[in-house]
Coordinates of C-alpha atoms in Angstrom, one line a residue:
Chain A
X470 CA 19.0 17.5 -41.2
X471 CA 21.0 14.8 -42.3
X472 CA 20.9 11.2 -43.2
X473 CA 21.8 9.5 -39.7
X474 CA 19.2 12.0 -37.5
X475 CA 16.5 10.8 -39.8
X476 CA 17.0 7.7 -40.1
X477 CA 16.8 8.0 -35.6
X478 CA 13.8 9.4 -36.3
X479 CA 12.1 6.9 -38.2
X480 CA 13.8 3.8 -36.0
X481 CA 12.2 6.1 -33.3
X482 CA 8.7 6.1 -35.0
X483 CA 9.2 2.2 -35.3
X484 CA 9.7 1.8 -31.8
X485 CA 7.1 4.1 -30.8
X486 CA 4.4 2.3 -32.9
X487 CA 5.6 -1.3 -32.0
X488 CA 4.6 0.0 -28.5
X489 CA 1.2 1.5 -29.5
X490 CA 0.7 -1.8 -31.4
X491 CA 1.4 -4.1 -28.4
X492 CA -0.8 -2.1 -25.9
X493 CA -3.4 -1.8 -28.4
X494 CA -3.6 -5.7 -29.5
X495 CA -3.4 -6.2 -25.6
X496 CA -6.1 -4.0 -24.7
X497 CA -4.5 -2.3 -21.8
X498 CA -6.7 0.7 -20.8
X499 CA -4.8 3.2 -20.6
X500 CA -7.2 5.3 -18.0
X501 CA -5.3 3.5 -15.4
X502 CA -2.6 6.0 -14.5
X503 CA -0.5 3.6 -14.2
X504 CA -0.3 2.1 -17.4
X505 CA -0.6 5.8 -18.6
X506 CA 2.2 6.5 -16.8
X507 CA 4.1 3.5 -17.9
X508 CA 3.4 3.6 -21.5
X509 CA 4.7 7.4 -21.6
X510 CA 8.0 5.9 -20.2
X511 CA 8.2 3.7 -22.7
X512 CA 8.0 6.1 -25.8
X513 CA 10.2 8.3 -23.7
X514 CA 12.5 5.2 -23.3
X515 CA 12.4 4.9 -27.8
X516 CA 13.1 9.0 -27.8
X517 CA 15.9 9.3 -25.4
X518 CA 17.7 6.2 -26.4
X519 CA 17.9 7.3 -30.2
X520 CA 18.9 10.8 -29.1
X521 CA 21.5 9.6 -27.3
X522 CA 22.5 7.4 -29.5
X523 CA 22.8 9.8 -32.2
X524 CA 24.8 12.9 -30.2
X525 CA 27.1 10.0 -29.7
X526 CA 27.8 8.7 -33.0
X527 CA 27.8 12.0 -34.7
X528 CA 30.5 13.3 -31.9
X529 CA 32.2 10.1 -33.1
X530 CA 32.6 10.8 -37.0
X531 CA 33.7 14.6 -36.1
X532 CA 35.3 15.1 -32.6
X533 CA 39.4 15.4 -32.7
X534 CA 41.3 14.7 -29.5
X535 CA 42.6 17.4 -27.7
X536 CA 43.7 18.7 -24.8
X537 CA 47.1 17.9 -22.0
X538 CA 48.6 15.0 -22.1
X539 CA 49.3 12.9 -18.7
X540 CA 52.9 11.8 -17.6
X541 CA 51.7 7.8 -17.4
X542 CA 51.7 5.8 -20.5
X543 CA 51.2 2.2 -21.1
X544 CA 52.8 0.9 -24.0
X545 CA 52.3 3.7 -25.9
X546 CA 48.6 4.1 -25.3
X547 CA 48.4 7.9 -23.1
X548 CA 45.4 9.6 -21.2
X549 CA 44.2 13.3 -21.2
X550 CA 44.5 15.2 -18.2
X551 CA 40.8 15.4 -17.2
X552 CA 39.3 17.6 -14.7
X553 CA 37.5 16.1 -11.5
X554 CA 33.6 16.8 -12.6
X555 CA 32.2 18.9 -9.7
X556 CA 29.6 16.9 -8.8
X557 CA 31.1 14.1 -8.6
X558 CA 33.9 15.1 -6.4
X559 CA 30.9 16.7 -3.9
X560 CA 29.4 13.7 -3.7
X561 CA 32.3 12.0 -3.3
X562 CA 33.7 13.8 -0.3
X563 CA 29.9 13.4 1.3
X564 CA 30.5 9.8 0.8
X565 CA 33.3 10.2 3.2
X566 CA 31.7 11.8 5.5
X567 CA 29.0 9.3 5.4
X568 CA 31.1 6.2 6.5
X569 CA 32.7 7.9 9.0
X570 CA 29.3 8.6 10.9
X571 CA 27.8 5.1 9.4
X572 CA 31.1 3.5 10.9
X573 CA 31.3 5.7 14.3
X574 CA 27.4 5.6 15.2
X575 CA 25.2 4.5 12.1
X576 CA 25.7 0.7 12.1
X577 CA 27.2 0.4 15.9
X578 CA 23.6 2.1 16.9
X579 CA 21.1 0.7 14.4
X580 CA 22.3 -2.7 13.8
X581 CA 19.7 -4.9 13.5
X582 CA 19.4 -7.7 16.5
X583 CA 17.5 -10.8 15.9
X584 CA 17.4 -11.1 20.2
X585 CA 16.1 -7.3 20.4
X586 CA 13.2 -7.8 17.6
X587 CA 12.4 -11.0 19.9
X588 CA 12.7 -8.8 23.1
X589 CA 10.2 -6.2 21.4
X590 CA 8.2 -9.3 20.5
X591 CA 7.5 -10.5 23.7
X592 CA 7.1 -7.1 25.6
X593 CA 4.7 -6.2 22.7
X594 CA 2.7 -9.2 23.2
X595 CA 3.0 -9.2 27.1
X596 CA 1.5 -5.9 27.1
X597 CA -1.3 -6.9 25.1
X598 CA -2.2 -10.0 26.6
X599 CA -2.3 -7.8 30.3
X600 CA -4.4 -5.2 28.8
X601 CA -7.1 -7.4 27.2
X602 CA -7.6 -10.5 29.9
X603 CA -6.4 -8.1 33.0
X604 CA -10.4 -8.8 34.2
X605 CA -10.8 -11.8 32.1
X606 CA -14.1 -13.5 33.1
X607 CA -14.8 -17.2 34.1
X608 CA -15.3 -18.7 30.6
X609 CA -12.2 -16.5 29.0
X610 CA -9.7 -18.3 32.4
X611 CA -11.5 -21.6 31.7
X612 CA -10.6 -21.7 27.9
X613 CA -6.9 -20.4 28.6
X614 CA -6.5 -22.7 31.3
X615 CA -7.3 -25.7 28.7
X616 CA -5.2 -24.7 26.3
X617 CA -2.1 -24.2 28.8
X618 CA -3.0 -27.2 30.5
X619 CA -3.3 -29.1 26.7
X620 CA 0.4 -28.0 25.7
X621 CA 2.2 -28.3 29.7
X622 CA 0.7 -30.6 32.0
X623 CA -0.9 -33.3 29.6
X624 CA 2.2 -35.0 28.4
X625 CA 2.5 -36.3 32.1
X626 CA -1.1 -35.7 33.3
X627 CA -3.0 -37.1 30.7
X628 CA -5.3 -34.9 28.4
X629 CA -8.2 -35.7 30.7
X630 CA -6.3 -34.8 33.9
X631 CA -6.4 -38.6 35.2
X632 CA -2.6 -38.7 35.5
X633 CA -2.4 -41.9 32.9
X634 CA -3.6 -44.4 35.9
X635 CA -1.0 -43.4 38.5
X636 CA 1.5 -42.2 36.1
X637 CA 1.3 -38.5 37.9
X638 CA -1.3 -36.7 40.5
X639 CA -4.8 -37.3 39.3
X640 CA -6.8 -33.8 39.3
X641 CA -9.8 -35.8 38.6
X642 CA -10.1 -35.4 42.9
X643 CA -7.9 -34.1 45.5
X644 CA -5.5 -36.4 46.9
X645 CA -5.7 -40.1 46.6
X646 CA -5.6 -41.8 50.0
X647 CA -2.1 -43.2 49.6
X648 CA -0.5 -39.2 48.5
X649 CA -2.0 -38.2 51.8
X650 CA -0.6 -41.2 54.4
X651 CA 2.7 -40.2 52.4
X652 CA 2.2 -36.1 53.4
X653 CA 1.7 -37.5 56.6
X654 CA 4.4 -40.0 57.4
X655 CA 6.8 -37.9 55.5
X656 CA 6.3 -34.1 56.1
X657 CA 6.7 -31.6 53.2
X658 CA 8.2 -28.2 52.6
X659 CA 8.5 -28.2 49.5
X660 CA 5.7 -25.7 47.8
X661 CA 7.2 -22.8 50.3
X662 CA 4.0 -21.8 51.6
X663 CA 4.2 -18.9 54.7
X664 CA 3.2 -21.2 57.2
X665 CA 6.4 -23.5 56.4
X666 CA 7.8 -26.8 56.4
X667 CA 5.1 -29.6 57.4
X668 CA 6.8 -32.2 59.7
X669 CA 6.5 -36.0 59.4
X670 CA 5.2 -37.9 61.4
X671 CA 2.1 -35.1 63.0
X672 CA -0.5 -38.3 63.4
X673 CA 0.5 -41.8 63.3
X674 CA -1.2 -45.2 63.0
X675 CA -5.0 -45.4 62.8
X676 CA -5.0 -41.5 63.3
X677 CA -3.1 -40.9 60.4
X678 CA -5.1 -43.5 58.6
X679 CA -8.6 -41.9 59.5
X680 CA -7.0 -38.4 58.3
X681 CA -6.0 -39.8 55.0
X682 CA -9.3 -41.5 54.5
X683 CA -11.6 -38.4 56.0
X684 CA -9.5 -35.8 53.5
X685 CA -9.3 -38.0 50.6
X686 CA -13.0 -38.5 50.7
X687 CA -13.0 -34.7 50.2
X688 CA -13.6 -33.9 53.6
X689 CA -16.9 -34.7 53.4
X690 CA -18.8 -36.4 56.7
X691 CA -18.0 -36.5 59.9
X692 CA -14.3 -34.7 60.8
X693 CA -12.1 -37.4 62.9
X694 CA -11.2 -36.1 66.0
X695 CA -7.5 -36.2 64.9
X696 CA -7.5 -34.0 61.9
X697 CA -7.4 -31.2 64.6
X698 CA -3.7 -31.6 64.1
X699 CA -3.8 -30.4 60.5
X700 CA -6.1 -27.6 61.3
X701 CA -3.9 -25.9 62.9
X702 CA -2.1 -25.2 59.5
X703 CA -4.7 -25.9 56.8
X704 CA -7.5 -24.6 58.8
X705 CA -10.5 -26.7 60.1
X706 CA -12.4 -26.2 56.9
X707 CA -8.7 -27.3 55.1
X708 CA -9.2 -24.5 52.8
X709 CA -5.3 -23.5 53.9
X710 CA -6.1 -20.5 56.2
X711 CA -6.2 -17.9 53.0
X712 CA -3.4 -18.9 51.3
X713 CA -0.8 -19.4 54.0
X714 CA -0.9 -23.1 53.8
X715 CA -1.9 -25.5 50.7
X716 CA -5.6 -26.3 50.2
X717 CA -6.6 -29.8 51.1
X718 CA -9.8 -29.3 49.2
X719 CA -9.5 -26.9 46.2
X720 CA -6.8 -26.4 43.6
X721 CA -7.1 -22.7 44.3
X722 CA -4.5 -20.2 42.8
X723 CA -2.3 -19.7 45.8
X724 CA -1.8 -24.0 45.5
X725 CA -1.3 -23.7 41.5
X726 CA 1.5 -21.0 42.1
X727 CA 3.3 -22.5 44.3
X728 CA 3.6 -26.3 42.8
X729 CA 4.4 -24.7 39.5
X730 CA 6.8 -21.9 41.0
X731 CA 8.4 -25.2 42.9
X732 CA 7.7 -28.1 41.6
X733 CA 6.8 -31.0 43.3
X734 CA 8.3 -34.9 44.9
X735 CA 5.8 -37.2 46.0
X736 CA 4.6 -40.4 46.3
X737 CA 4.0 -40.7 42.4
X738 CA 7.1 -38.8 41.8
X739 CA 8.8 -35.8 40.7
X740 CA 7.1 -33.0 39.1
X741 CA 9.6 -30.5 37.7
X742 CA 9.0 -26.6 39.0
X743 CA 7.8 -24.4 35.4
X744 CA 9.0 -20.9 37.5
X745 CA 8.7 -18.4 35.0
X746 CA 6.6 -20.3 32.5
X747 CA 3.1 -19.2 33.1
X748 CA 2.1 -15.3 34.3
X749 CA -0.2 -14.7 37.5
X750 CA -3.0 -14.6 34.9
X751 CA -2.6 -18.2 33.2
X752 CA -1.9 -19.5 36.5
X753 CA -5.5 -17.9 37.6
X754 CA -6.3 -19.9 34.4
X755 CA -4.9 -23.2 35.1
X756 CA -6.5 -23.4 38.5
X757 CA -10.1 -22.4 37.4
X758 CA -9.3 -25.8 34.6
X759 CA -8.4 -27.6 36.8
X760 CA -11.2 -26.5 39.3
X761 CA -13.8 -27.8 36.4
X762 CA -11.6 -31.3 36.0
X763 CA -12.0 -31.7 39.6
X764 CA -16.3 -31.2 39.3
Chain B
X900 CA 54.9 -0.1 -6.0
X901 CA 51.7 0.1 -7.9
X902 CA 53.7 -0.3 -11.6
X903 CA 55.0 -2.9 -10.1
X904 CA 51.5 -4.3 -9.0
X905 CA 50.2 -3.7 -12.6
X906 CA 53.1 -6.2 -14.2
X907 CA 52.5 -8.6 -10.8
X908 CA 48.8 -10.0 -11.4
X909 CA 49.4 -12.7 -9.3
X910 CA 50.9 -10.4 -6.5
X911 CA 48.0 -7.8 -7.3
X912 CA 45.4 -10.2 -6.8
X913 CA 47.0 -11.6 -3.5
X914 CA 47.1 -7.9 -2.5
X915 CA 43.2 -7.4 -3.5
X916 CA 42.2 -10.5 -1.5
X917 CA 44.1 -9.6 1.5
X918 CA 42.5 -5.8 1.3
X919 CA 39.1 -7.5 1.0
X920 CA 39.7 -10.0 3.7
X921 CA 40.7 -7.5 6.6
X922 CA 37.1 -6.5 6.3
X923 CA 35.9 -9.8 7.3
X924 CA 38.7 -10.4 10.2
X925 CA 37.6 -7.6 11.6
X926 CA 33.7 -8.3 11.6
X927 CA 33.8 -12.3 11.5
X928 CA 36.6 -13.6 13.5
X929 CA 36.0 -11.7 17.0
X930 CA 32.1 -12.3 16.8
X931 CA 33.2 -16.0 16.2
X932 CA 35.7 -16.3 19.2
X933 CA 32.9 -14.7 21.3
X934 CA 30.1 -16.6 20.2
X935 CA 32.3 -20.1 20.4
X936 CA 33.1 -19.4 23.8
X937 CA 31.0 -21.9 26.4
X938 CA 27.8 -19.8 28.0
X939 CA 28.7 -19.5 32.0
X940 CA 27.6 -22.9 34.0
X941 CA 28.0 -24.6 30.5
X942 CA 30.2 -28.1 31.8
X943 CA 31.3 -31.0 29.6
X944 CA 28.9 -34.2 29.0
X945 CA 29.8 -36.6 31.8
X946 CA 30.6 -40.5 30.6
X947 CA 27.1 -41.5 31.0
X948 CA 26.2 -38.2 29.2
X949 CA 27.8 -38.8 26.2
X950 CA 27.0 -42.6 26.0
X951 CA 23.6 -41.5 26.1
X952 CA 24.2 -38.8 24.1
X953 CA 25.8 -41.4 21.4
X954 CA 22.5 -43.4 22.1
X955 CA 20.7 -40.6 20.8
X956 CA 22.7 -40.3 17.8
X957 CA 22.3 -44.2 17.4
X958 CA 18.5 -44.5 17.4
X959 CA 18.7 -40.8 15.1
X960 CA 16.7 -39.3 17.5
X961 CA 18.0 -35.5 15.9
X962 CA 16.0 -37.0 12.8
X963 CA 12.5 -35.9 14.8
X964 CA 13.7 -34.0 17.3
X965 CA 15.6 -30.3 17.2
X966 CA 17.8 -29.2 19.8
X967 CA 17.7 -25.2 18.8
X968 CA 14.9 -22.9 20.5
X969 CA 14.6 -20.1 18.0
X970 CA 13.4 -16.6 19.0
X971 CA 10.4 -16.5 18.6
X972 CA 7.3 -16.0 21.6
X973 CA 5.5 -19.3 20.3
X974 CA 8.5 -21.3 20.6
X975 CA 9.9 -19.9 24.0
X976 CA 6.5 -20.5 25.9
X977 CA 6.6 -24.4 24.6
X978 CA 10.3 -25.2 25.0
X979 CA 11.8 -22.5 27.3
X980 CA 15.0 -20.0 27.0
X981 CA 16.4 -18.6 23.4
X982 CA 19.2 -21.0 22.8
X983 CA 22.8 -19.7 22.5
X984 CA 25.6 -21.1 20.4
X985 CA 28.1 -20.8 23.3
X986 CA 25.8 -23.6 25.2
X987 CA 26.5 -26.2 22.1
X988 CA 30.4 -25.3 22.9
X989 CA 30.7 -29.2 24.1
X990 CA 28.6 -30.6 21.2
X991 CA 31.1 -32.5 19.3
X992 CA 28.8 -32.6 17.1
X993 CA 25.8 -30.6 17.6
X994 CA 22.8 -32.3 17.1
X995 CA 20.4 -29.3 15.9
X996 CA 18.4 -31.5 13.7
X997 CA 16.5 -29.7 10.7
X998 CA 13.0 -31.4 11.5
X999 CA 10.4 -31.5 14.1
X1000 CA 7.9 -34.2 13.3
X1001 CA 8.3 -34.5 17.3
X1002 CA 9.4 -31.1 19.9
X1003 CA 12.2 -29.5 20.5
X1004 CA 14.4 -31.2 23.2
X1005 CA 16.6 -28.1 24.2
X1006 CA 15.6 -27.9 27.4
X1007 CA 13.9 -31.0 28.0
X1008 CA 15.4 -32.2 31.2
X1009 CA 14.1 -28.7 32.7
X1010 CA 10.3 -30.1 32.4
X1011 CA 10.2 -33.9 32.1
X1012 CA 11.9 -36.8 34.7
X1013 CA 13.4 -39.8 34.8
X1014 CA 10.0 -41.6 34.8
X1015 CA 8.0 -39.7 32.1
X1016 CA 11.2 -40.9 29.8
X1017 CA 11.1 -44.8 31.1
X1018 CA 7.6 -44.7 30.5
X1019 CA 7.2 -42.8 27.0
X1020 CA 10.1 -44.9 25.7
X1021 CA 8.6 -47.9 26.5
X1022 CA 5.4 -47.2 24.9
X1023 CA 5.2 -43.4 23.9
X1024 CA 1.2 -43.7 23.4
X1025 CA 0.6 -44.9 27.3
X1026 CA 1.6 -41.0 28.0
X1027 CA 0.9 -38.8 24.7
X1028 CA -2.5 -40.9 23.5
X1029 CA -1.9 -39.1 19.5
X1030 CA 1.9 -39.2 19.2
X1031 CA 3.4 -41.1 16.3
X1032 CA 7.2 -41.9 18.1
X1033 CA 7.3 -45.2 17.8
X1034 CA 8.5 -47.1 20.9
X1035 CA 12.6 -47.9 22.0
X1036 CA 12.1 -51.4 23.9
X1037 CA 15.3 -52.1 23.0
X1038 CA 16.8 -48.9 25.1
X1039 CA 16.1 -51.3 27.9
X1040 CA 18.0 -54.4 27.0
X1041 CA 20.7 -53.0 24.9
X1042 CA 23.8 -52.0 27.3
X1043 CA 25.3 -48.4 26.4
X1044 CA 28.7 -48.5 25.1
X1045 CA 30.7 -46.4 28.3
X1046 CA 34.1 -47.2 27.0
X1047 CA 33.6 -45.5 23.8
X1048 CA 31.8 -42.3 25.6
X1049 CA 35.4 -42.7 28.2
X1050 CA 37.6 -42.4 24.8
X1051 CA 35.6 -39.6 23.2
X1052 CA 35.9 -37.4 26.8
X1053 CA 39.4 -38.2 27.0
X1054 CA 39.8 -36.9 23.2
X1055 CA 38.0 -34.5 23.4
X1056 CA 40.1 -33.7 26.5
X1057 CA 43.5 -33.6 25.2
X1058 CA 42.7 -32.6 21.7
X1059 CA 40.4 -29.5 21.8
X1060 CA 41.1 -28.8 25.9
X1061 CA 37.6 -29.9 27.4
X1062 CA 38.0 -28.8 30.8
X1063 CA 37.6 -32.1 32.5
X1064 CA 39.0 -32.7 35.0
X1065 CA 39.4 -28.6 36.5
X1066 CA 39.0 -27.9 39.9
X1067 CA 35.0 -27.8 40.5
X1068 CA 34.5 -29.7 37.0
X1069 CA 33.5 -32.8 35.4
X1070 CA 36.1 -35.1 37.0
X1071 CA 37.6 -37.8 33.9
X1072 CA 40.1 -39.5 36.0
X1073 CA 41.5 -43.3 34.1
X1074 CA 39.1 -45.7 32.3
X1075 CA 38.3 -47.4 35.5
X1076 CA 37.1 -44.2 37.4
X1077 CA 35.5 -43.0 34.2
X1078 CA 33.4 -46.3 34.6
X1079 CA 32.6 -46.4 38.1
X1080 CA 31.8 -42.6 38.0
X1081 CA 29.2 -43.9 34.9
X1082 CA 27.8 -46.4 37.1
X1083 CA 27.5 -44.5 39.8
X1084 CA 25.4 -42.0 38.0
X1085 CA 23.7 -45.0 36.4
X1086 CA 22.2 -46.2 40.2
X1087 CA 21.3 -42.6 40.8
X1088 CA 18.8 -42.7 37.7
X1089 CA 17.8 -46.2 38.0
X1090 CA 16.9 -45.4 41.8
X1091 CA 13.9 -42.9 39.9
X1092 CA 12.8 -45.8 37.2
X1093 CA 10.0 -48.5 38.0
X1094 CA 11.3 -51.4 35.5
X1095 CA 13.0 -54.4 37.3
X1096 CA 15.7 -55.8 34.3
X1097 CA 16.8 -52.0 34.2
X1098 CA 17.3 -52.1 38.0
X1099 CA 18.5 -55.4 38.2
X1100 CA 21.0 -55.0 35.8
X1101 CA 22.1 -51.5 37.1
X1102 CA 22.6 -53.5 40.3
X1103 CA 24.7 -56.3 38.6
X1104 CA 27.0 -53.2 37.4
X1105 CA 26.1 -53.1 33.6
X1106 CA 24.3 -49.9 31.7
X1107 CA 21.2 -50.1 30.0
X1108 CA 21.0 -47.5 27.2
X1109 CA 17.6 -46.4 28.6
X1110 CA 20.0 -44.8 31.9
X1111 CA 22.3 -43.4 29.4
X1112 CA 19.4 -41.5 27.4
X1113 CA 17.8 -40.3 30.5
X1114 CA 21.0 -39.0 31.7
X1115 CA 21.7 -37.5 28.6
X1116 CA 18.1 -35.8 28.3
X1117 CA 17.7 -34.5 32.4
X1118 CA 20.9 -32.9 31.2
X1119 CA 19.8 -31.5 27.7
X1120 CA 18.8 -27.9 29.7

């Protein structure tokens, strides 16, 4: 044993009790495996490096340089001839062959796509949202209708559904008396029912005005004889013959699809159509709201 | 070749840089020239457009308000469609904004109208009782500067190639018939507002910047 390897082995003993020192002062309990685990590393960190260390220097004082000679020089200064190490010519080849496959079909059919996570996003959480309120009760729709009515229609409808005093339709009631005289002097086709296009002009005069007035009041009382004219289309209840024509009482789900598949132009004014915005359930949703708003 | 490269640094390092850059032309240039490229149905800003759209830049509206729908469920269900970077291929410059103290205005013109706008700019808390956008009465007196939207289309037009002016396309046309086509768009919007000085001087042939900024948002889809 000579001088250098024990003076390794003493630094090593430093090093080694350092450590024990430290996670002794620290009071590290070393019954967590982890720390167990970490504290082994670290004296085997303090063996290896001065074991190293020392092949190294000792190959230093004694090796004497041998071997072939390559053709290139640089200024005098020459390099051995040195075999390819094995291993690292294996695993060089297998790099190779790696990025051809990671170039050919590993990154063209993995790549990451901010769009596709966002596509698995929302199929995820369309499934879920079918699966859990596919039967959803009456206080579930009423809840979800709030909400989607809070974040889509209040801006223009006003949180309480009044339409801001004449600002947009008020779903505190039905119709006001002046929307109706316009439906009725104008015609509509605009909410694509199955029964079609609703011409102007079906009652005029004090007809039309005892229509507007008898369906604005909510169609409550006596029924003018006129209104027999809208029956026809909107049934004589004005319920909108199961959901062939729109409701004149109700804002039931066939009448909540199709103003917010088509939009809507009035006497107010222009409602945009949100097709695609809401699914058959939040619609179900929106009209049981607004149902409630109505009372 | 490579002795010679070894007694050339300056020649070795242009040859490292131009090994290392082919990597990127390659991967960053094509995706850039695709990505550029105008979505389909994308057309330039009209006059009125832009002068509303320089409106918007005036009052710092982009200070507020985002233009850029990211992908995520939340944000799709309040402000509609993903945006793409080929439908900002007009935006000279875009006006993505980095803050949303109010929504995103993407899409706007697909779910508000001419009205909600004349009546939220003229007092913001008559429609949205909580909102903290302060009102724009001036919108409805100040008149929006058309000639300077005219010189930026025709720039825009013979500098970078704006299609104006293409069968089926934005027509540009001389200053004159850049300004009647402004007005005449003007009147359109006007016809769908309730206030009488906007009408009245939409009638008398001058631009409030209230039209221009409503032009400029129905568009913003």
């Amino acid at each position: 044993m000579n001088g250098l390897m024990i003076k390794g082995l003493l630094f090593a003993a430093v090093l080694i009790g350092a450590t024990i020192y430290v996670v002794n002062s620290m009071k590290i309990d070393l019954s967590d495996p982890i720390n167990l685990i970490t504290m082994i590393g670290a004296v085997a960190i303090a063996v290896l490096t001065v074991g190293v260390s020392i092949k190294y220097i000792n190959q230093m004082k004694t090796d004497k340089a041998t071997g072939e000679l390559a053709d290139e020089n640089w200024d005098g200064i020459g390099e051995y001839k040195n075999e390819l190490p094995g291993g690292w010519a294996f695993s060089f080849l297998g790099t190779m062959i790696w990025a051809v496959w990671y170039f050919l079909a590993g990154y063209p059919l993995n790549a990451y796509s901010q769009i596709g996570e966002y596509n698995e996003e929302v199929l995820a959480y369309n499934a879920k949202f079918e699966s859990v309120h596919k039967n959803a009760d009456a206080a579930t729709l009423q809840s979800m209708g709030e909400s989607i009515f809070l974040v889509q229609c209040a801006p223009c409808h006003g949180e309480t559904g009044d339409g801001l005093t004449g600002k947009a339709h008020d779903f505190t009631k039905r119709f006001s008396k002046e929307q109706v005289l316009h439906a009725i002097v104008n015609g509509s086709d605009q909410l694509k029912y199955a029964m079609g296009a609703m011409p102007g002009g079906m009652a005029q005069g004090a007809d039309a005005e005892a229509i507007a007035e008898y369906v604005a009041g909510g169609m409550k009382g006596e029924q003018p004889a006129s209104f027999g004219v809208c029956a026809g289309c909107h049934g004589a209840d004005g319920k909108g013959n199961g959901g062939t024509a729109p409701n004149l009482v109700e804002y039931d789900d066939a009448l909540v699809h199709q103003v917010v598949e088509n939009g809507k132009k009035g006497s107010i004014g222009a409602m945009p159509a949100f097709k695609g915005r809401l699914t058959p359930v939040q619609e179900k949703a929106l009209a049981t709201y607004l149902s409630t708003i109505k009372g | 070749m490579f002795h010679w490269l070894e007694k050339n640094p300056f020649f070795f390092s242009v040859g490292v840089f131009v090994v290392i850059a082919f990597a990127g032309l390659i991967e960053i240039l094509p995706n850039f020239a695709e990505a550029s490229r105008p979505v389909v149905g994308v057309k330039p800003y009209t006059v009125l457009e832009l002068a509303g759209k320089n409106v918007y830049k005036k009052d710092a509206c982009y200070e507020c308000h985002s233009q850029l729908i990211r992908p995520f469920k939340s944000e799709t269900d309040r402000y509609g469609q993903v945006s793409l970077s080929g439908e900002y291929a007009y935006d000279r410059p875009f006006l993505w904004g980095s803050k949303r103290t109010g929504p995103d205005l993407h899409r706007v013109g697909n779910y508000r109208t001419t009205d909600w706008h004349e009546n939220h700019m003229w007092d913001p808390k008559s429609v949205v009782p909580q909102t903290v956008m302060p009102a724009y009465k001036h919108m409805f007196t100040n008149l929006a500067d058309v000639d300077t939207a005219y010189a930026e289309a025709l720039t825009v037009k013979n500098v970078f190639n704006t299609p104006y002016d293409a069968p089926n396309g934005i027509k540009l046309g001389t200053l004159d018939e850049g300004r009647a086509a402004a007005l005449e768009d003007a009147k359109a919007i006007a016809a769908n507002m309730k206030n009488k000085d906007v009408k009245d001087a939409v009638a008398r042939g001058e631009i409030p910047e209230i039209v221009a900024i409503i032009a400029y948002l129905n568009r913003l889809k």
